[in-house]
PDB file of C-alpha atoms in Angstrom:
ATOM      1  CA  MET A   1       0.030   0.019  -0.075  1.00 45.00           C
ATOM      2  CA  ALA A   2       2.952   2.469   0.543  1.00 58.00           C
ATOM      3  CA  GLY A   3       2.724   5.270  -1.893  1.00 75.00           C
ATOM      4  CA  HIS A   4      -0.635   4.513  -3.478  1.00 89.00           C
ATOM      5  CA  PHE A   5      -4.216   4.238  -2.598  1.00 95.00           C
ATOM      6  CA  GLU A   6      -6.124   0.987  -2.145  1.00 94.00           C
ATOM      7  CA  PRO A   7      -9.758   0.273  -1.666  1.00 94.00           C
ATOM      8  CA  ILE A   8     -11.274  -0.357   1.559  1.00 94.00           C
ATOM      9  CA  PRO A   9     -14.257  -2.103   2.570  1.00 90.00           C
ATOM     10  CA  GLY A  10     -17.620   0.137   2.384  1.00 85.00           C
ATOM     11  CA  GLY A  11     -15.881   2.317  -0.067  1.00 88.00           C
ATOM     12  CA  GLY A  12     -13.328   4.946   0.209  1.00 92.00           C
ATOM     13  CA  ALA A  13      -9.562   4.570  -0.065  1.00 96.00           C
ATOM     14  CA  ALA A  14      -6.451   3.983   2.268  1.00 95.00           C
ATOM     15  CA  VAL A  15      -2.924   4.993   1.833  1.00 95.00           C
ATOM     16  CA  ALA A  16       0.110   4.575   4.008  1.00 92.00           C
ATOM     17  CA  LEU A  17       2.095   7.880   4.615  1.00 93.00           C
ATOM     18  CA  ASP A  18       5.162   8.520   6.305  1.00 90.00           C
ATOM     19  CA  ASP A  19       5.771  11.475   8.533  1.00 89.00           C
ATOM     20  CA  VAL A  20       7.583  13.450   5.831  1.00 90.00           C
ATOM     21  CA  GLU A  21       4.782  12.772   3.333  1.00 93.00           C
ATOM     22  CA  ILE A  22       2.292  13.856   5.990  1.00 93.00           C
ATOM     23  CA  SER A  23       4.128  17.166   6.525  1.00 93.00           C
ATOM     24  CA  ILE A  24       4.406  17.792   2.753  1.00 95.00           C
ATOM     25  CA  LEU A  25       0.883  17.279   1.927  1.00 96.00           C
ATOM     26  CA  ARG A  26      -0.359  19.168   4.968  1.00 96.00           C
ATOM     27  CA  SER A  27       1.953  22.130   3.907  1.00 97.00           C
ATOM     28  CA  LEU A  28       0.698  21.997   0.270  1.00 97.00           C
ATOM     29  CA  ALA A  29      -3.008  22.080   1.125  1.00 98.00           C
ATOM     30  CA  VAL A  30      -2.613  25.056   3.552  1.00 97.00           C
ATOM     31  CA  GLN A  31      -0.744  26.919   0.798  1.00 97.00           C
ATOM     32  CA  LEU A  32      -3.391  26.029  -1.609  1.00 97.00           C
ATOM     33  CA  MET A  33      -6.046  27.350   0.834  1.00 97.00           C
ATOM     34  CA  GLU A  34      -4.030  30.529   1.249  1.00 96.00           C
ATOM     35  CA  LEU A  35      -3.651  30.823  -2.520  1.00 96.00           C
ATOM     36  CA  ILE A  36      -7.234  30.589  -3.206  1.00 95.00           C
ATOM     37  CA  GLY A  37      -8.017  33.008  -0.272  1.00 89.00           C
ATOM     38  CA  PRO A  38     -11.423  33.911   0.917  1.00 78.00           C
ATOM     39  CA  GLY A  39     -13.014  35.276  -2.239  1.00 56.00           C
ATOM     40  CA  ASP A  40     -15.756  37.878  -1.943  1.00 53.00           C
ATOM     41  CA  GLU A  41     -18.289  35.762  -0.058  1.00 52.00           C
ATOM     42  CA  PRO A  42     -21.143  37.302   1.797  1.00 54.00           C
ATOM     43  CA  ALA A  43     -20.787  37.462   5.826  1.00 56.00           C
ATOM     44  CA  ALA A  44     -21.688  34.511   7.757  1.00 57.00           C
ATOM     45  CA  ASP A  45     -24.683  36.450   9.188  1.00 60.00           C
ATOM     46  CA  ALA A  46     -25.807  37.680   6.016  1.00 63.00           C
ATOM     47  CA  ASP A  47     -29.205  36.930   4.438  1.00 67.00           C
ATOM     48  CA  PRO A  48     -29.354  33.472   3.045  1.00 64.00           C
ATOM     49  CA  LEU A  49     -31.583  34.628   0.169  1.00 64.00           C
ATOM     50  CA  ALA A  50     -29.230  37.426  -0.599  1.00 61.00           C
ATOM     51  CA  ALA A  51     -26.209  35.158  -0.323  1.00 58.00           C
ATOM     52  CA  LEU A  52     -27.711  33.025  -3.247  1.00 58.00           C
ATOM     53  CA  PHE A  53     -27.518  35.956  -5.628  1.00 61.00           C
ATOM     54  CA  ALA A  54     -24.176  37.418  -4.223  1.00 68.00           C
ATOM     55  CA  GLU A  55     -21.948  38.163  -7.185  1.00 77.00           C
ATOM     56  CA  GLY A  56     -18.372  37.343  -7.246  1.00 78.00           C
ATOM     57  CA  PRO A  57     -15.546  38.810  -9.586  1.00 81.00           C
ATOM     58  CA  SER A  58     -16.087  39.256 -13.221  1.00 79.00           C
ATOM     59  CA  GLU A  59     -12.393  39.137 -14.284  1.00 85.00           C
ATOM     60  CA  PRO A  60      -9.945  36.324 -14.375  1.00 84.00           C
ATOM     61  CA  PRO A  61      -7.438  36.280 -11.544  1.00 89.00           C
ATOM     62  CA  SER A  62      -3.906  37.913 -12.368  1.00 90.00           C
ATOM     63  CA  ASP A  63      -2.046  35.154 -10.878  1.00 94.00           C
ATOM     64  CA  PRO A  64      -1.545  32.460 -13.462  1.00 94.00           C
ATOM     65  CA  ALA A  65      -2.035  29.520 -11.025  1.00 95.00           C
ATOM     66  CA  LEU A  66      -5.289  30.978  -9.930  1.00 94.00           C
ATOM     67  CA  ARG A  67      -6.288  31.534 -13.604  1.00 92.00           C
ATOM     68  CA  ARG A  68      -5.443  27.860 -14.016  1.00 93.00           C
ATOM     69  CA  LEU A  69      -7.933  27.090 -11.137  1.00 94.00           C
ATOM     70  CA  PHE A  70     -10.511  29.469 -12.139  1.00 92.00           C
ATOM     71  CA  PRO A  71     -10.450  29.380 -15.905  1.00 90.00           C
ATOM     72  CA  ASP A  72     -12.918  31.331 -18.182  1.00 86.00           C
ATOM     73  CA  ALA A  73     -15.870  29.246 -19.085  1.00 84.00           C
ATOM     74  CA  TYR A  74     -15.637  30.309 -22.743  1.00 79.00           C
ATOM     75  CA  GLY A  75     -12.913  31.223 -24.826  1.00 69.00           C
ATOM     76  CA  ASP A  76     -12.196  34.896 -25.477  1.00 62.00           C
ATOM     77  CA  ASP A  77     -12.572  34.971 -29.192  1.00 70.00           C
ATOM     78  CA  SER A  78     -15.281  37.483 -29.302  1.00 80.00           C
ATOM     79  CA  GLU A  79     -16.829  40.308 -27.259  1.00 84.00           C
ATOM     80  CA  GLU A  80     -19.917  38.133 -26.689  1.00 84.00           C
ATOM     81  CA  LEU A  81     -17.984  35.137 -25.246  1.00 85.00           C
ATOM     82  CA  ARG A  82     -15.892  37.406 -23.175  1.00 83.00           C
ATOM     83  CA  SER A  83     -18.999  38.986 -21.789  1.00 84.00           C
ATOM     84  CA  ALA A  84     -20.537  35.432 -21.299  1.00 87.00           C
ATOM     85  CA  ALA A  85     -17.504  34.362 -19.395  1.00 86.00           C
ATOM     86  CA  SER A  86     -17.537  37.275 -17.164  1.00 87.00           C
ATOM     87  CA  ASP A  87     -21.208  36.675 -16.159  1.00 87.00           C
ATOM     88  CA  PHE A  88     -20.521  33.069 -15.647  1.00 89.00           C
ATOM     89  CA  ARG A  89     -17.596  33.914 -13.335  1.00 87.00           C
ATOM     90  CA  ARG A  90     -19.407  36.422 -11.474  1.00 87.00           C
ATOM     91  CA  TYR A  91     -22.029  33.901 -10.472  1.00 87.00           C
ATOM     92  CA  THR A  92     -19.922  30.622 -10.125  1.00 88.00           C
ATOM     93  CA  GLU A  93     -16.447  31.777  -8.978  1.00 90.00           C
ATOM     94  CA  ASN A  94     -17.363  32.156  -5.092  1.00 90.00           C
ATOM     95  CA  ASP A  95     -18.892  28.775  -4.925  1.00 91.00           C
ATOM     96  CA  LEU A  96     -15.873  27.239  -6.729  1.00 93.00           C
ATOM     97  CA  ARG A  97     -13.378  28.960  -4.345  1.00 94.00           C
ATOM     98  CA  ALA A  98     -15.412  27.822  -1.329  1.00 94.00           C
ATOM     99  CA  ARG A  99     -15.543  24.114  -2.673  1.00 96.00           C
ATOM    100  CA  LYS A 100     -11.681  24.098  -3.386  1.00 97.00           C
ATOM    101  CA  ARG A 101     -11.110  25.685  -0.065  1.00 97.00           C
ATOM    102  CA  GLU A 102     -13.345  22.770   1.632  1.00 97.00           C
ATOM    103  CA  ASP A 103     -11.544  20.084  -0.270  1.00 98.00           C
ATOM    104  CA  ALA A 104      -8.123  21.368   0.934  1.00 98.00           C
ATOM    105  CA  LEU A 105      -9.450  21.518   4.493  1.00 97.00           C
ATOM    106  CA  VAL A 106     -10.543  18.060   4.417  1.00 97.00           C
ATOM    107  CA  VAL A 107      -7.140  16.963   3.528  1.00 98.00           C
ATOM    108  CA  VAL A 108      -5.495  19.081   6.332  1.00 97.00           C
ATOM    109  CA  ARG A 109      -7.997  17.829   8.840  1.00 96.00           C
ATOM    110  CA  ALA A 110      -7.434  14.207   7.724  1.00 96.00           C
ATOM    111  CA  LEU A 111      -3.720  14.613   8.013  1.00 95.00           C
ATOM    112  CA  ASP A 112      -4.075  16.356  11.479  1.00 93.00           C
ATOM    113  CA  SER A 113      -6.006  13.447  12.928  1.00 89.00           C
ATOM    114  CA  LEU A 114      -3.474  11.078  11.261  1.00 84.00           C
ATOM    115  CA  SER A 115      -0.446  12.775  12.555  1.00 65.00           C
ATOM    116  CA  ALA A 116      -1.901  12.776  16.036  1.00 61.00           C
ATOM    117  CA  GLU A 117      -2.722   8.982  15.798  1.00 63.00           C
ATOM    118  CA  ALA A 118       0.754   8.361  14.482  1.00 59.00           C
ATOM    119  CA  ALA A 119       2.930  10.480  16.676  1.00 55.00           C
ATOM    120  CA  GLY A 120       6.436   9.030  17.175  1.00 58.00           C
ATOM    121  CA  GLU A 121       5.400   6.055  14.825  1.00 68.00           C
ATOM    122  CA  GLY A 122       7.008   7.331  11.872  1.00 72.00           C
ATOM    123  CA  GLY A 123       3.817   7.204   9.774  1.00 78.00           C
ATOM    124  CA  ALA A 124       0.438   5.753   9.587  1.00 89.00           C
ATOM    125  CA  VAL A 125      -2.464   4.497   7.198  1.00 91.00           C
ATOM    126  CA  LEU A 126      -4.839   7.122   6.077  1.00 94.00           C
ATOM    127  CA  LYS A 127      -8.317   5.764   5.737  1.00 95.00           C
ATOM    128  CA  LEU A 128     -10.824   7.838   3.760  1.00 96.00           C
ATOM    129  CA  THR A 129     -14.628   7.598   3.441  1.00 95.00           C
ATOM    130  CA  PRO A 130     -15.948   8.005  -0.096  1.00 95.00           C
ATOM    131  CA  ASP A 131     -16.760  11.684   0.395  1.00 96.00           C
ATOM    132  CA  GLU A 132     -13.420  12.399   1.776  1.00 97.00           C
ATOM    133  CA  SER A 133     -11.824  10.338  -1.099  1.00 97.00           C
ATOM    134  CA  ARG A 134     -13.619  12.909  -3.674  1.00 96.00           C
ATOM    135  CA  ALA A 135     -12.519  15.838  -1.628  1.00 98.00           C
ATOM    136  CA  TRP A 136      -8.992  14.583  -1.754  1.00 98.00           C
ATOM    137  CA  LEU A 137      -9.191  13.906  -5.393  1.00 97.00           C
ATOM    138  CA  GLY A 138     -10.238  17.595  -6.018  1.00 97.00           C
ATOM    139  CA  ALA A 139      -7.530  18.981  -3.748  1.00 98.00           C
ATOM    140  CA  LEU A 140      -4.884  16.728  -5.466  1.00 98.00           C
ATOM    141  CA  ASN A 141      -5.978  17.920  -8.754  1.00 97.00           C
ATOM    142  CA  ASP A 142      -5.839  21.596  -7.628  1.00 98.00           C
ATOM    143  CA  LEU A 143      -2.372  21.163  -6.126  1.00 98.00           C
ATOM    144  CA  ARG A 144      -1.071  19.583  -9.386  1.00 95.00           C
ATOM    145  CA  LEU A 145      -2.533  22.191 -11.607  1.00 95.00           C
ATOM    146  CA  THR A 146      -1.129  25.015  -9.319  1.00 97.00           C
ATOM    147  CA  ILE A 147       2.410  23.341  -9.246  1.00 96.00           C
ATOM    148  CA  GLY A 148       2.292  22.499 -12.940  1.00 93.00           C
ATOM    149  CA  THR A 149       1.448  26.223 -13.541  1.00 94.00           C
ATOM    150  CA  ARG A 150       4.386  27.427 -11.516  1.00 94.00           C
ATOM    151  CA  LEU A 151       6.582  24.876 -13.357  1.00 91.00           C
ATOM    152  CA  GLU A 152       5.141  26.044 -16.680  1.00 89.00           C
ATOM    153  CA  VAL A 153       4.093  22.653 -17.614  1.00 86.00           C
ATOM    154  CA  THR A 154       1.663  22.866 -20.641  1.00 79.00           C
ATOM    155  CA  ASP A 155       1.513  19.509 -22.144  1.00 74.00           C
ATOM    156  CA  ASP A 156       2.601  16.063 -21.680  1.00 65.00           C
ATOM    157  CA  GLU A 157       5.903  16.696 -23.368  1.00 64.00           C
ATOM    158  CA  ASP A 158       6.749  19.381 -20.838  1.00 65.00           C
ATOM    159  CA  GLY A 159       5.897  16.778 -18.102  1.00 64.00           C
ATOM    160  CA  GLU A 160       8.034  14.146 -19.602  1.00 72.00           C
ATOM    161  CA  GLN A 161      11.118  16.515 -19.482  1.00 80.00           C
ATOM    162  CA  LEU A 162      10.609  17.058 -15.855  1.00 80.00           C
ATOM    163  CA  TYR A 163      11.840  13.676 -15.431  1.00 80.00           C
ATOM    164  CA  ARG A 164      15.263  14.599 -16.813  1.00 84.00           C
ATOM    165  CA  LEU A 165      15.980  17.649 -14.624  1.00 85.00           C
ATOM    166  CA  PRO A 166      19.254  17.472 -12.993  1.00 89.00           C
ATOM    167  CA  ASP A 167      19.411  17.248  -9.269  1.00 89.00           C
ATOM    168  CA  SER A 168      21.142  20.812  -9.123  1.00 92.00           C
ATOM    169  CA  ASP A 169      18.082  22.414 -10.789  1.00 90.00           C
ATOM    170  CA  PRO A 170      16.249  24.696  -8.156  1.00 91.00           C
ATOM    171  CA  ARG A 171      12.901  23.387  -9.423  1.00 89.00           C
ATOM    172  CA  LYS A 172      13.582  19.824  -8.733  1.00 91.00           C
ATOM    173  CA  PRO A 173      11.923  19.711  -5.260  1.00 92.00           C
ATOM    174  CA  MET A 174       8.660  21.377  -6.948  1.00 93.00           C
ATOM    175  CA  VAL A 175       8.990  18.727  -9.771  1.00 91.00           C
ATOM    176  CA  MET A 176       9.355  15.894  -7.286  1.00 91.00           C
ATOM    177  CA  ALA A 177       6.069  17.187  -5.622  1.00 93.00           C
ATOM    178  CA  TYR A 178       4.296  17.389  -8.822  1.00 92.00           C
ATOM    179  CA  LEU A 179       5.295  13.859  -9.930  1.00 90.00           C
ATOM    180  CA  TRP A 180       4.419  12.520  -6.386  1.00 93.00           C
ATOM    181  CA  LEU A 181       0.990  14.202  -6.232  1.00 95.00           C
ATOM    182  CA  GLY A 182       0.373  12.751  -9.951  1.00 92.00           C
ATOM    183  CA  ALA A 183       1.028   9.311  -8.822  1.00 93.00           C
ATOM    184  CA  LEU A 184      -1.286   9.572  -5.679  1.00 96.00           C
ATOM    185  CA  GLN A 185      -4.086  11.329  -7.638  1.00 96.00           C
ATOM    186  CA  GLU A 186      -3.756   8.427 -10.479  1.00 95.00           C
ATOM    187  CA  SER A 187      -3.759   5.646  -7.719  1.00 96.00           C
ATOM    188  CA  LEU A 188      -6.843   7.444  -6.098  1.00 96.00           C
ATOM    189  CA  VAL A 189      -8.746   7.621  -9.342  1.00 96.00           C
ATOM    190  CA  ALA A 190      -8.037   3.913 -10.106  1.00 94.00           C
ATOM    191  CA  THR A 191      -9.171   2.870  -6.563  1.00 95.00           C
ATOM    192  CA  LEU A 192     -12.566   5.229  -6.894  1.00 92.00           C
ATOM    193  CA  MET A 193     -13.173   3.632 -10.343  1.00 90.00           C
ATOM    194  CA  GLY A 194     -12.224  -0.001  -9.420  1.00 80.00           C
TER     195      GLY A 194
END
Protein backbone atom coordinates (compact mmCIF):
# COMPACT_ATOMS: atom_id res chain seq x y z
CA MET A 1 0.00 0.00 0.00
CA ALA A 2 2.96 2.33 0.49
CA GLY A 3 2.73 5.25 -1.89
CA HIS A 4 -0.59 4.48 -3.51
CA PHE A 5 -4.25 4.33 -2.58
CA GLU A 6 -6.11 1.05 -2.25
CA PRO A 7 -9.82 0.38 -1.78
CA ILE A 8 -11.21 -0.30 1.68
CA PRO A 9 -14.38 -2.21 2.58
CA GLY A 10 -17.50 -0.06 2.41
CA GLY A 11 -16.00 2.29 -0.16
CA GLY A 12 -13.34 4.89 0.24
CA ALA A 13 -9.60 4.49 0.04
CA ALA A 14 -6.53 4.02 2.19
CA VAL A 15 -2.88 4.97 1.76
CA ALA A 16 0.20 4.54 3.95
CA LEU A 17 2.03 7.82 4.51
CA ASP A 18 5.21 8.48 6.42
CA ASP A 19 5.76 11.57 8.58
CA VAL A 20 7.53 13.49 5.80
CA GLU A 21 4.73 12.78 3.31
CA ILE A 22 2.13 13.84 5.86
CA SER A 23 4.02 17.07 6.49
CA ILE A 24 4.46 17.85 2.78
CA LEU A 25 0.82 17.15 1.92
CA ARG A 26 -0.40 19.27 4.83
CA SER A 27 1.89 22.15 3.94
CA LEU A 28 0.83 22.09 0.29
CA ALA A 29 -2.87 21.97 1.21
CA VAL A 30 -2.48 24.95 3.57
CA GLN A 31 -0.60 26.88 0.88
CA LEU A 32 -3.38 26.07 -1.58
CA MET A 33 -6.00 27.45 0.81
CA GLU A 34 -3.92 30.60 1.23
CA LEU A 35 -3.57 30.97 -2.55
CA ILE A 36 -7.29 30.51 -3.16
CA GLY A 37 -8.07 33.02 -0.45
CA PRO A 38 -11.47 33.86 0.95
CA GLY A 39 -12.98 35.26 -2.24
CA ASP A 40 -15.76 37.81 -2.11
CA GLU A 41 -18.18 35.80 -0.01
CA PRO A 42 -21.02 37.34 2.00
CA ALA A 43 -20.63 37.43 5.79
CA ALA A 44 -21.82 34.39 7.74
CA ASP A 45 -24.68 36.38 9.26
CA ALA A 46 -25.82 37.70 5.88
CA ASP A 47 -29.32 37.07 4.56
CA PRO A 48 -29.32 33.52 3.05
CA LEU A 49 -31.46 34.65 0.12
CA ALA A 50 -29.11 37.53 -0.61
CA ALA A 51 -26.18 35.10 -0.41
CA LEU A 52 -27.75 33.05 -3.23
CA PHE A 53 -27.54 36.08 -5.48
CA ALA A 54 -24.17 37.37 -4.29
CA GLU A 55 -21.91 38.26 -7.15
CA GLY A 56 -18.28 37.32 -7.37
CA PRO A 57 -15.49 38.74 -9.48
CA SER A 58 -16.09 39.25 -13.18
CA GLU A 59 -12.46 39.32 -14.29
CA PRO A 60 -10.04 36.37 -14.32
CA PRO A 61 -7.42 36.39 -11.54
CA SER A 62 -4.05 37.93 -12.40
CA ASP A 63 -2.05 35.06 -10.85
CA PRO A 64 -1.46 32.37 -13.54
CA ALA A 65 -2.04 29.54 -11.02
CA LEU A 66 -5.38 31.03 -9.96
CA ARG A 67 -6.31 31.53 -13.62
CA ARG A 68 -5.64 27.81 -14.08
CA LEU A 69 -7.81 26.93 -11.07
CA PHE A 70 -10.55 29.38 -12.13
CA PRO A 71 -10.44 29.45 -15.94
CA ASP A 72 -12.86 31.32 -18.17
CA ALA A 73 -15.91 29.24 -19.02
CA TYR A 74 -15.71 30.23 -22.69
CA GLY A 75 -12.90 31.26 -24.96
CA ASP A 76 -12.19 34.94 -25.40
CA ASP A 77 -12.54 34.92 -29.18
CA SER A 78 -15.29 37.51 -29.30
CA GLU A 79 -16.75 40.28 -27.19
CA GLU A 80 -19.92 38.21 -26.76
CA LEU A 81 -17.99 35.21 -25.38
CA ARG A 82 -15.89 37.41 -23.09
CA SER A 83 -19.11 38.94 -21.73
CA ALA A 84 -20.65 35.49 -21.20
CA ALA A 85 -17.48 34.29 -19.45
CA SER A 86 -17.53 37.36 -17.22
CA ASP A 87 -21.16 36.72 -16.26
CA PHE A 88 -20.50 33.03 -15.64
CA ARG A 89 -17.50 33.85 -13.43
CA ARG A 90 -19.51 36.44 -11.49
CA TYR A 91 -22.11 33.85 -10.47
CA THR A 92 -19.93 30.76 -10.00
CA GLU A 93 -16.43 31.67 -8.81
CA ASN A 94 -17.30 32.24 -5.15
CA ASP A 95 -18.89 28.80 -4.90
CA LEU A 96 -15.98 27.21 -6.73
CA ARG A 97 -13.48 28.91 -4.41
CA ALA A 98 -15.44 27.72 -1.37
CA ARG A 99 -15.49 24.13 -2.66
CA LYS A 100 -11.76 24.14 -3.42
CA ARG A 101 -11.00 25.54 0.05
CA GLU A 102 -13.25 22.91 1.64
CA ASP A 103 -11.50 20.11 -0.31
CA ALA A 104 -8.10 21.36 0.90
CA LEU A 105 -9.45 21.65 4.45
CA VAL A 106 -10.62 18.01 4.32
CA VAL A 107 -7.01 17.08 3.47
CA VAL A 108 -5.59 19.15 6.33
CA ARG A 109 -8.06 17.75 8.87
CA ALA A 110 -7.46 14.15 7.79
CA LEU A 111 -3.70 14.63 8.01
CA ASP A 112 -3.98 16.36 11.39
CA SER A 113 -5.96 13.48 12.83
CA LEU A 114 -3.55 11.02 11.24
CA SER A 115 -0.45 12.73 12.58
CA ALA A 116 -2.00 12.84 16.06
CA GLU A 117 -2.63 9.08 15.88
CA ALA A 118 0.79 8.31 14.47
CA ALA A 119 2.85 10.53 16.76
CA GLY A 120 6.24 8.96 17.17
CA GLU A 121 5.49 5.98 14.91
CA GLY A 122 7.02 7.36 11.70
CA GLY A 123 3.80 7.22 9.70
CA ALA A 124 0.36 5.71 9.51
CA VAL A 125 -2.36 4.47 7.21
CA LEU A 126 -4.84 7.13 6.17
CA LYS A 127 -8.37 5.80 5.66
CA LEU A 128 -10.84 7.97 3.76
CA THR A 129 -14.60 7.68 3.37
CA PRO A 130 -16.01 7.94 -0.17
CA ASP A 131 -16.83 11.63 0.40
CA GLU A 132 -13.38 12.35 1.82
CA SER A 133 -11.84 10.49 -1.13
CA ARG A 134 -13.65 12.77 -3.59
CA ALA A 135 -12.48 15.85 -1.66
CA TRP A 136 -8.92 14.52 -1.70
CA LEU A 137 -9.16 13.90 -5.42
CA GLY A 138 -10.23 17.51 -5.97
CA ALA A 139 -7.46 18.87 -3.74
CA LEU A 140 -4.78 16.68 -5.35
CA ASN A 141 -5.92 17.89 -8.76
CA ASP A 142 -5.83 21.53 -7.64
CA LEU A 143 -2.35 21.07 -6.15
CA ARG A 144 -1.04 19.52 -9.37
CA LEU A 145 -2.59 22.26 -11.50
CA THR A 146 -1.04 24.93 -9.28
CA ILE A 147 2.42 23.37 -9.20
CA GLY A 148 2.26 22.55 -12.92
CA THR A 149 1.45 26.19 -13.65
CA ARG A 150 4.35 27.36 -11.52
CA LEU A 151 6.62 24.92 -13.39
CA GLU A 152 5.14 26.14 -16.71
CA VAL A 153 4.01 22.64 -17.69
CA THR A 154 1.70 23.06 -20.68
CA ASP A 155 1.47 19.55 -22.14
CA ASP A 156 2.57 15.95 -21.68
CA GLU A 157 5.90 16.63 -23.38
CA ASP A 158 6.75 19.28 -20.78
CA GLY A 159 5.83 16.79 -18.07
CA GLU A 160 8.13 14.16 -19.57
CA GLN A 161 11.05 16.61 -19.57
CA LEU A 162 10.62 17.08 -15.82
CA TYR A 163 11.91 13.53 -15.28
CA ARG A 164 15.25 14.56 -16.80
CA LEU A 165 15.96 17.63 -14.67
CA PRO A 166 19.37 17.46 -12.97
CA ASP A 167 19.41 17.35 -9.20
CA SER A 168 21.10 20.76 -9.18
CA ASP A 169 18.06 22.42 -10.81
CA PRO A 170 16.30 24.63 -8.21
CA ARG A 171 12.92 23.41 -9.51
CA LYS A 172 13.72 19.81 -8.62
CA PRO A 173 11.88 19.72 -5.23
CA MET A 174 8.76 21.20 -6.82
CA VAL A 175 9.05 18.73 -9.71
CA MET A 176 9.31 15.83 -7.27
CA ALA A 177 6.19 17.05 -5.46
CA TYR A 178 4.36 17.45 -8.80
CA LEU A 179 5.23 13.92 -9.92
CA TRP A 180 4.43 12.40 -6.50
CA LEU A 181 1.05 14.16 -6.36
CA GLY A 182 0.35 12.84 -9.85
CA ALA A 183 1.04 9.28 -8.75
CA LEU A 184 -1.18 9.72 -5.67
CA GLN A 185 -3.95 11.21 -7.78
CA GLU A 186 -3.71 8.45 -10.37
CA SER A 187 -3.88 5.70 -7.73
CA LEU A 188 -6.86 7.40 -6.04
CA VAL A 189 -8.71 7.64 -9.37
CA ALA A 190 -8.02 3.97 -10.06
CA THR A 191 -9.19 3.04 -6.57
CA LEU A 192 -12.43 5.00 -6.84
CA MET A 193 -13.18 3.65 -10.31
CA GLY A 194 -12.31 0.07 -9.39
